[in-house]
PDB file of C-alpha atoms in Angstrom:
ATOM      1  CA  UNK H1078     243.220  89.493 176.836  1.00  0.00           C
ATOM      2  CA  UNK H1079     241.648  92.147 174.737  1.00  0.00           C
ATOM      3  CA  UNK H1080     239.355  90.746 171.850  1.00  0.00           C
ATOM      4  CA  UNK H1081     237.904  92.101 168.670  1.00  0.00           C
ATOM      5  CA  UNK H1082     235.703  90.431 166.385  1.00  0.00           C
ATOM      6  CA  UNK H1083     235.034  90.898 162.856  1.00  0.00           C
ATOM      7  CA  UNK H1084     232.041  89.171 161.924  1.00  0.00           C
ATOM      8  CA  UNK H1085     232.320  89.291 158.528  1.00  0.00           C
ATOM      9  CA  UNK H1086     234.840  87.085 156.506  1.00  0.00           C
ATOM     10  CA  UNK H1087     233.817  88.128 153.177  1.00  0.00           C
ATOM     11  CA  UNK H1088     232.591  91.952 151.945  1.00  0.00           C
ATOM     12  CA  UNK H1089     231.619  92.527 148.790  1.00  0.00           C
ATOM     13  CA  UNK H1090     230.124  95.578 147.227  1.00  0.00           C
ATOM     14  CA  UNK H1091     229.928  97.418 143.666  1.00  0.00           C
ATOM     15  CA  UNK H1092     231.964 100.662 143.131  1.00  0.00           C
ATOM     16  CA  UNK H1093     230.244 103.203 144.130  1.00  0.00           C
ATOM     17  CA  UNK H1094     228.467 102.083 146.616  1.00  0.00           C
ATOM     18  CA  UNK H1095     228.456 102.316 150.860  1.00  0.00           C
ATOM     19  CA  UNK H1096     230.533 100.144 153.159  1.00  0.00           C
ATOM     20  CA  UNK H1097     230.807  99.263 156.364  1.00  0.00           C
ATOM     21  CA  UNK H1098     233.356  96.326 157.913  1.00  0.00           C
ATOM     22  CA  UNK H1099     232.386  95.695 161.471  1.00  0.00           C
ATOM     23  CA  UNK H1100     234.524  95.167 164.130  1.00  0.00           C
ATOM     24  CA  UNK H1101     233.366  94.639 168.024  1.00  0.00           C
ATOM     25  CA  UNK H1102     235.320  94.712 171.099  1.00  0.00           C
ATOM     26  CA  UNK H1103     235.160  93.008 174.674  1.00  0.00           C
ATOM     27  CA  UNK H1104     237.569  93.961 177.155  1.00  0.00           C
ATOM     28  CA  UNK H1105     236.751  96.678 180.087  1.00  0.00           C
ATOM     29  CA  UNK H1106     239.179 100.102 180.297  1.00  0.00           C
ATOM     30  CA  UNK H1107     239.358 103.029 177.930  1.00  0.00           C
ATOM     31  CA  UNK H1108     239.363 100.952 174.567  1.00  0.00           C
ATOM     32  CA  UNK H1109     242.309 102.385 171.924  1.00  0.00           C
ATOM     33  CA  UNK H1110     241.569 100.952 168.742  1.00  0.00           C
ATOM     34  CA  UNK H1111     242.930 100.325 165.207  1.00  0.00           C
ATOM     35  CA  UNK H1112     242.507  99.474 162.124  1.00  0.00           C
ATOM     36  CA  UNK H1113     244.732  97.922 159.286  1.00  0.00           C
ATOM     37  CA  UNK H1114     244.883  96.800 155.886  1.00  0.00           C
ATOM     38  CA  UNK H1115     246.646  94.845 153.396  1.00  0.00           C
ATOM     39  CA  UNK H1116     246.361  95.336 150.222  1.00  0.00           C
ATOM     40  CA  UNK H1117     247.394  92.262 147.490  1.00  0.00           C
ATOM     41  CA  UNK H1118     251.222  92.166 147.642  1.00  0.00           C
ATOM     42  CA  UNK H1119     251.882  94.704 149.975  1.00  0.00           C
ATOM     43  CA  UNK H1120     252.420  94.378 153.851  1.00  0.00           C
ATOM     44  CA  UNK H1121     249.816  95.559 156.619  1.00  0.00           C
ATOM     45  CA  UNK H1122     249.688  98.990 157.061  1.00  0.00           C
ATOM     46  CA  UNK H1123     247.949 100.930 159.540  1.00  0.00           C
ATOM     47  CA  UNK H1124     245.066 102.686 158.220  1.00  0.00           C
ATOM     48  CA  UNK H1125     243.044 104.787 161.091  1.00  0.00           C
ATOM     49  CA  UNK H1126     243.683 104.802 164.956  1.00  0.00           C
ATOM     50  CA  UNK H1127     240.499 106.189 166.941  1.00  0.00           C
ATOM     51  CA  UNK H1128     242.589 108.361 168.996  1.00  0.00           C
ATOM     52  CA  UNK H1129     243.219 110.546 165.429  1.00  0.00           C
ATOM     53  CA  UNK H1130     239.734 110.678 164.729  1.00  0.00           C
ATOM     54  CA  UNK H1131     240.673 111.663 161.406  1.00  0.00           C
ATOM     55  CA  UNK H1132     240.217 110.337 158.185  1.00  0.00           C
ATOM     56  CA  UNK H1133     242.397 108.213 155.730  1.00  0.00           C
ATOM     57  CA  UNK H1134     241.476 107.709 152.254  1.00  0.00           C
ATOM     58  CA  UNK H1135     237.586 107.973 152.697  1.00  0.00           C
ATOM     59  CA  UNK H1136     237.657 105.677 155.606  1.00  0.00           C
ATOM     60  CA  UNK H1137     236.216 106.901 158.795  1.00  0.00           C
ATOM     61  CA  UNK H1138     235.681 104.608 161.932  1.00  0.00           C
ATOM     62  CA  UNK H1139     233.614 105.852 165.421  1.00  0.00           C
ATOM     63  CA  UNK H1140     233.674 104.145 168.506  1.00  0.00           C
ATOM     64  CA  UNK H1141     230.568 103.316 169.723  1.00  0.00           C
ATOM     65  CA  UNK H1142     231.103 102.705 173.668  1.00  0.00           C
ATOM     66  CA  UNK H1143     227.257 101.518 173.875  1.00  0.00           C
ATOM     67  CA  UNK H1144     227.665  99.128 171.587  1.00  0.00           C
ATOM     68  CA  UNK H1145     231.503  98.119 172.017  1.00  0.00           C
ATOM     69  CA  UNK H1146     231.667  98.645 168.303  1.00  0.00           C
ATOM     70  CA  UNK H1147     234.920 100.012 165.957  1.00  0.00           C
ATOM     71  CA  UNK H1148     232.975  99.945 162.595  1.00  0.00           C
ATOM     72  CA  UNK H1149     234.977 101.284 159.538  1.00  0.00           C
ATOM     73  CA  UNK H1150     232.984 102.872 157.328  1.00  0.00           C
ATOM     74  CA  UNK H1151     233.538 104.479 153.475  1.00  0.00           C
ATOM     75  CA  UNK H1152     230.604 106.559 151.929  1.00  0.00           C
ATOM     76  CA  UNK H1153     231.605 105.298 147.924  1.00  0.00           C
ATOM     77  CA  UNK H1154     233.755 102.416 147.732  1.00  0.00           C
ATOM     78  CA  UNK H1155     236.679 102.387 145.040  1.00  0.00           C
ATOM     79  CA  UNK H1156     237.842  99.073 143.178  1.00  0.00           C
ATOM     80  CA  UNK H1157     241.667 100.383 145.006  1.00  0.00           C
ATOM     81  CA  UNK H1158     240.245  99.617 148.138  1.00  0.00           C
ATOM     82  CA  UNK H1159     239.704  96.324 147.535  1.00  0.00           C
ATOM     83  CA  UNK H1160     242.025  94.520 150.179  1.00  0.00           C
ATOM     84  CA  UNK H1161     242.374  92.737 153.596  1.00  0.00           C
ATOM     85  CA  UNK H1162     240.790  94.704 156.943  1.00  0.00           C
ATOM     86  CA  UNK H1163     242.068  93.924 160.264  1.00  0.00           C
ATOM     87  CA  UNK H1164     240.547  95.875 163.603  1.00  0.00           C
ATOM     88  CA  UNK H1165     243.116  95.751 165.944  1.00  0.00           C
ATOM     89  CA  UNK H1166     243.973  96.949 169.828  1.00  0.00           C
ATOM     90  CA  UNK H1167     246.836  98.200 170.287  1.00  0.00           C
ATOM     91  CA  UNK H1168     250.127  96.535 171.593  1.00  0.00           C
ATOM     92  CA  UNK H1169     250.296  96.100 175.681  1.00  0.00           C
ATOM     93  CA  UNK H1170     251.943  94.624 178.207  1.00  0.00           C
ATOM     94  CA  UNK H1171     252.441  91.027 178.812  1.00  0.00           C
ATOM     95  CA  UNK H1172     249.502  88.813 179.545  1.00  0.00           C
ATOM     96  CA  UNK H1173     247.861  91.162 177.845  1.00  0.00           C
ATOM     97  CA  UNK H1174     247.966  89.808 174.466  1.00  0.00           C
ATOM     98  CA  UNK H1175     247.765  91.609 170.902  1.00  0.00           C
ATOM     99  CA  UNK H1176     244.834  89.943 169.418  1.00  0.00           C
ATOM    100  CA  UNK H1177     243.539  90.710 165.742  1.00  0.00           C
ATOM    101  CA  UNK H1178     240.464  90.240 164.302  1.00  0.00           C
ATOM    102  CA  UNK H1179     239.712  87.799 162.238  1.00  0.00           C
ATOM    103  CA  UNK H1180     240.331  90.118 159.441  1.00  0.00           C
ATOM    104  CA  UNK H1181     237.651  91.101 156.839  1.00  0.00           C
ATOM    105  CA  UNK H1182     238.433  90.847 152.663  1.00  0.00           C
ATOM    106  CA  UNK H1183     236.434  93.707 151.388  1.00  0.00           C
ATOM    107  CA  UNK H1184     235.931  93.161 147.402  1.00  0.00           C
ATOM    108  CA  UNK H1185     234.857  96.122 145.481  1.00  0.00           C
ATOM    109  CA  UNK H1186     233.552  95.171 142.083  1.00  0.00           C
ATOM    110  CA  UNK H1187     233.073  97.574 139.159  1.00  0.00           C
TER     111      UNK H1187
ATOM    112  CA  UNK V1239     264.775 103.559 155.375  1.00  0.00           C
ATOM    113  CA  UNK V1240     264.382  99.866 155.336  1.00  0.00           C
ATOM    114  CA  UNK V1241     262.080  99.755 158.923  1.00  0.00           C
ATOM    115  CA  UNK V1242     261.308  95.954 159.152  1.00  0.00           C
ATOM    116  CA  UNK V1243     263.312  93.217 157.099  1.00  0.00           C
ATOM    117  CA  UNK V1244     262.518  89.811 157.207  1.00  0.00           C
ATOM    118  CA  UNK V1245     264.121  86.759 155.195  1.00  0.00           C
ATOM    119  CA  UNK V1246     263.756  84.237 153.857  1.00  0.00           C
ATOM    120  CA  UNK V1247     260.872  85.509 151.607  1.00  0.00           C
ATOM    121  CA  UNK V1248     259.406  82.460 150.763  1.00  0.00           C
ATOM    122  CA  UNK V1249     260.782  78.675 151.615  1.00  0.00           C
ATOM    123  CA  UNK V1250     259.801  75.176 151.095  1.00  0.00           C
ATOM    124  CA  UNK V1251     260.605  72.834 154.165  1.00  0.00           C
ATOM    125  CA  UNK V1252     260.493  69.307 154.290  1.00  0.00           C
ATOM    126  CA  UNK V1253     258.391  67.693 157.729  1.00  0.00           C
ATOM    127  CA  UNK V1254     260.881  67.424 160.636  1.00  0.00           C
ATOM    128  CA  UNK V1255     263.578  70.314 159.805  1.00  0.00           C
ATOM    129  CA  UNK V1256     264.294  73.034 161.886  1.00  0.00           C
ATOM    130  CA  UNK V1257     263.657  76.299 160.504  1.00  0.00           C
ATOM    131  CA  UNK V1258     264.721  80.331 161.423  1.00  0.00           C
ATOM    132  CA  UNK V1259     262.617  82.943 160.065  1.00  0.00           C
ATOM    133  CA  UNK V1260     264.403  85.968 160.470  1.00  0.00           C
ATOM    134  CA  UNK V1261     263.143  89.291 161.487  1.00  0.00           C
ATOM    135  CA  UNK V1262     265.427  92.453 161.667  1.00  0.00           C
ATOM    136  CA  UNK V1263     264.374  96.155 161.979  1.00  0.00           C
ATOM    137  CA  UNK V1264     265.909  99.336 162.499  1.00  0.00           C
ATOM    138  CA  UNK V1265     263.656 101.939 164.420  1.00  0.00           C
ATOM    139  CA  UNK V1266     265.025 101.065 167.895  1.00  0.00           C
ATOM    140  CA  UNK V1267     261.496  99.415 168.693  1.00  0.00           C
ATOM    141  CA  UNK V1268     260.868  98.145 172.014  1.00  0.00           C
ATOM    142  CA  UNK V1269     258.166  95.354 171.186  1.00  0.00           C
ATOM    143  CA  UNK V1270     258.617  92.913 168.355  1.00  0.00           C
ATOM    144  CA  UNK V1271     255.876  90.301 167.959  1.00  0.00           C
ATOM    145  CA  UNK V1272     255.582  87.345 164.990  1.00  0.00           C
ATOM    146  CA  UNK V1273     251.930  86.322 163.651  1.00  0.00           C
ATOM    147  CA  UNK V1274     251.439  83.930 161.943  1.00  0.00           C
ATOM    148  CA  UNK V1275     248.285  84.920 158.865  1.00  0.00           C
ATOM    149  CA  UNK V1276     246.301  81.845 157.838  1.00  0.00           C
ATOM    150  CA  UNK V1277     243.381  81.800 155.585  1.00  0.00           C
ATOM    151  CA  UNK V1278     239.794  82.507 157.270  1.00  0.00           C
ATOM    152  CA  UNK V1279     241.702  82.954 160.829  1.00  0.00           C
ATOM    153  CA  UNK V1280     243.204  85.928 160.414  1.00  0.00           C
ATOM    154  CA  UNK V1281     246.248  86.666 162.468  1.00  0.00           C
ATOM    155  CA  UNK V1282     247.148  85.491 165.193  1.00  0.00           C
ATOM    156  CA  UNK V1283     250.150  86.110 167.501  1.00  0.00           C
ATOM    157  CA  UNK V1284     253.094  83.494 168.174  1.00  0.00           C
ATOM    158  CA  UNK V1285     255.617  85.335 170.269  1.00  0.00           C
ATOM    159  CA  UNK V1286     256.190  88.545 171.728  1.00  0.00           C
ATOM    160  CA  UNK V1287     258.925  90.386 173.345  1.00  0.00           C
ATOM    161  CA  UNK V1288     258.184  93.906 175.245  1.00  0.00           C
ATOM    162  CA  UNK V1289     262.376  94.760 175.240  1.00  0.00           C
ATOM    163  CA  UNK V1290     265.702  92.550 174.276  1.00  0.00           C
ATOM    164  CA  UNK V1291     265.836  89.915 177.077  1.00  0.00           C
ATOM    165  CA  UNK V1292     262.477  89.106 177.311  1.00  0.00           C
ATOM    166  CA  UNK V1293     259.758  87.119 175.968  1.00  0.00           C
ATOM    167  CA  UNK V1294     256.681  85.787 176.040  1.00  0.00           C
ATOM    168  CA  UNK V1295     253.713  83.359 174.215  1.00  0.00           C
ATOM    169  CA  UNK V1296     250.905  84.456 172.425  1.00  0.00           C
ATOM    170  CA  UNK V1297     247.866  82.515 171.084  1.00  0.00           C
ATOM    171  CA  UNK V1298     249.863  79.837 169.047  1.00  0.00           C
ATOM    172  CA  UNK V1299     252.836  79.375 170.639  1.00  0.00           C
ATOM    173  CA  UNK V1300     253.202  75.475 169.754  1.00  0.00           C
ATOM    174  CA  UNK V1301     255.717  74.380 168.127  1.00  0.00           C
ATOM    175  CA  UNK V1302     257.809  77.654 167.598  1.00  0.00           C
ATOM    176  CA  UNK V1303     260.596  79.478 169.738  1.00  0.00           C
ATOM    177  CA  UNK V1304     261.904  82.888 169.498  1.00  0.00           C
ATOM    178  CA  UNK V1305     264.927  84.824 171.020  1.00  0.00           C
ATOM    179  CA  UNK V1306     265.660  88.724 171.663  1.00  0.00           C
ATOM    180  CA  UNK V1307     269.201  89.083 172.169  1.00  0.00           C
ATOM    181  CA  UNK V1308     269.193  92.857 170.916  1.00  0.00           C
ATOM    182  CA  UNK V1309     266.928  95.262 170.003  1.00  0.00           C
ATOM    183  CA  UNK V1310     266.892  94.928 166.255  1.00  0.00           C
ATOM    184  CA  UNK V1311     266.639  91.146 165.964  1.00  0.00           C
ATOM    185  CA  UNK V1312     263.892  88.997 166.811  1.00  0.00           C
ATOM    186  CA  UNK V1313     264.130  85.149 164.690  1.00  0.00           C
ATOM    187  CA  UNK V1314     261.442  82.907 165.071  1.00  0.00           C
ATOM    188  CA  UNK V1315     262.631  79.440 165.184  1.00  0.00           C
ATOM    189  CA  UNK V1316     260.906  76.008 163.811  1.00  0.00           C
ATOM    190  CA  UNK V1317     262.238  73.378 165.943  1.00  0.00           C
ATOM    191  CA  UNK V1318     261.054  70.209 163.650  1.00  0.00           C
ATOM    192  CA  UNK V1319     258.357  71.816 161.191  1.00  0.00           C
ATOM    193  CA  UNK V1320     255.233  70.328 160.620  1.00  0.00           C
ATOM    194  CA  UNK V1321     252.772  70.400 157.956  1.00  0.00           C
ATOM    195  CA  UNK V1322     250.717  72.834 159.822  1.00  0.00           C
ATOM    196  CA  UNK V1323     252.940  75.094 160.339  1.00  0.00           C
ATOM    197  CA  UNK V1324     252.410  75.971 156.498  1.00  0.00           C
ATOM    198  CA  UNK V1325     251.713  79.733 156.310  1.00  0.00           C
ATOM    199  CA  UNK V1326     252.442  83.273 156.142  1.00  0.00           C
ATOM    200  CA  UNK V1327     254.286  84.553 158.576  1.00  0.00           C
ATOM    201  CA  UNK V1328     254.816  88.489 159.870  1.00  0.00           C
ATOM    202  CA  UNK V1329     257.100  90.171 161.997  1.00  0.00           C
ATOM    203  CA  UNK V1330     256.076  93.671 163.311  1.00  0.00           C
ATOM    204  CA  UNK V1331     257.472  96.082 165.736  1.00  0.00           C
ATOM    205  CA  UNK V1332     256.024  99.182 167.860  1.00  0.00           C
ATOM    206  CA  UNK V1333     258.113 101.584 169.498  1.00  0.00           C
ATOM    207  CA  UNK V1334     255.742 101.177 172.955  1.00  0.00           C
ATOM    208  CA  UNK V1335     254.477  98.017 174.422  1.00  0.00           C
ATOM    209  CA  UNK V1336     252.076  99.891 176.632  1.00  0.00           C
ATOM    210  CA  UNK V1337     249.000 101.853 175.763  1.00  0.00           C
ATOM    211  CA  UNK V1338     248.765 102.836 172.425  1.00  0.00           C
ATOM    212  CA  UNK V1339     251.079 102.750 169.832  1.00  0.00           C
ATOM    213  CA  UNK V1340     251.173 101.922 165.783  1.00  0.00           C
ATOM    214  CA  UNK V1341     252.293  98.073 164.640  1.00  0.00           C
ATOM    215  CA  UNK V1342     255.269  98.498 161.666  1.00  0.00           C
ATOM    216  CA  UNK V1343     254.938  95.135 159.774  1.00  0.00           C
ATOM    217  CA  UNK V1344     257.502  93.220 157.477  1.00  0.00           C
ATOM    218  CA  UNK V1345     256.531  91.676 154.059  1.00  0.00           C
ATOM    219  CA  UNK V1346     256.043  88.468 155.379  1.00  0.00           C
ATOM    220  CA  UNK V1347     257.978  84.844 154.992  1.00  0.00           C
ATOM    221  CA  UNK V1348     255.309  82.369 153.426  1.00  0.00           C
ATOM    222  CA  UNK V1349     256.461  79.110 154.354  1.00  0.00           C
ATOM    223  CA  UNK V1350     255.640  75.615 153.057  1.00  0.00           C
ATOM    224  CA  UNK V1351     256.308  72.386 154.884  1.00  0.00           C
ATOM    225  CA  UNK V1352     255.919  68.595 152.959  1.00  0.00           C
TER     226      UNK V1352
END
């Protein structure tokens, strides 16, 4: 199965300020990655794919083959992007299983 | 454009009942999966199905069965519901179930079992 892992469980950061929410990866193959967020009362949304390479409210993600890394990244956090992060692969065949992160809650306080 | 539905929204169960969650959507989607989203694990996948007529188990699979008899619907049934099985649980869809392709998610059915 392909596997991410978000390290961190817990973000938290003032306005203003960088921030980065890690994600690593461990499966072999061309790696297609996302990530997704949820903010409070709303359902997951996607939020970048790598594939794009483009950038979605502020949020910009590179992968980093060396170091099997996804890592989202934000120059100035806003208190709005205070939320749930997920780093995802995308959907595949059977016995290849969708597996999320564990998710990351990134707090921005003002 | 409604995209993913699912119902009931919310739901207090007693131990041992049975229990559909259901999931509908309407963008002709090949691949339906449920997750189930629990504090500090994340989310994690129950059941999948690639097109209507087939199935198959993801990480958690205990406990819960699902059915694709069509495209657009894809319930996720609680047999006899356990405490553990306390949670929120999310139905998504993506129109390919190969290579890359973007997750559509519903709102979520947060369900409680005594």
């Amino acid at each position: 199965a392909q596997r991410v892992t978000q390290p961190e469980k817990l973000l938290s950061v003032f306005k203003g300020a960088p921030v980065e929410l890690k994600c690593n990866y461990s499966y072999s193959g061309s790696p297609e990655l996302f990530w997704y967020v949820q903010y409070s009362r709303q359902r997951l949304q996607l939020l970048l794919r790598h594939i794009s390479r483009e950038s979605i409210k502020g949020f910009t993600a590179d992968l980093n083959k060396g170091e099997t890394s996804f890592h989202l990244k934000k120059p100035f956090a806003q208190e709005e992007d205070s939320a749930m992060y997920y780093c995802a692969p995308p959907p595949s065949d059977a016995g290849n299983m969708l597996t999320f992160g564990g998710g990351t809650r990134l707090m921005v306080k003002p | 454009i409604a995209g993913i539905t699912q119902a009931p929204t919310s739901q207090i169960l007693a131990a041992g009942r049975r229990m559909t969650l259901r999931c509908t959507q309407d963008m002709r989607h090949n691949a339906m999966y449920w997750y189930r989203q629990d504090l500090g694990l994340g989310l994690r996948l129950i059941h999948y199905s690639n097109t209507a007529g087939t199935t198959g188990k993801g990480e958690v699979p205990d406990g819960y069965s699902v059915s694709r008899a069509n495209t657009d619907d894809f319930p996720l049934t609680l047999a006899s519901a356990v405490p553990s099985q306390t949670s929120v649980y999310f139905c998504a869809s993506s129109d390919s179930g190969l290579g890359a392709g973007e997750l559509f998610f519903g709102e979520g059915s947060r369900l409680t079992v005594l």
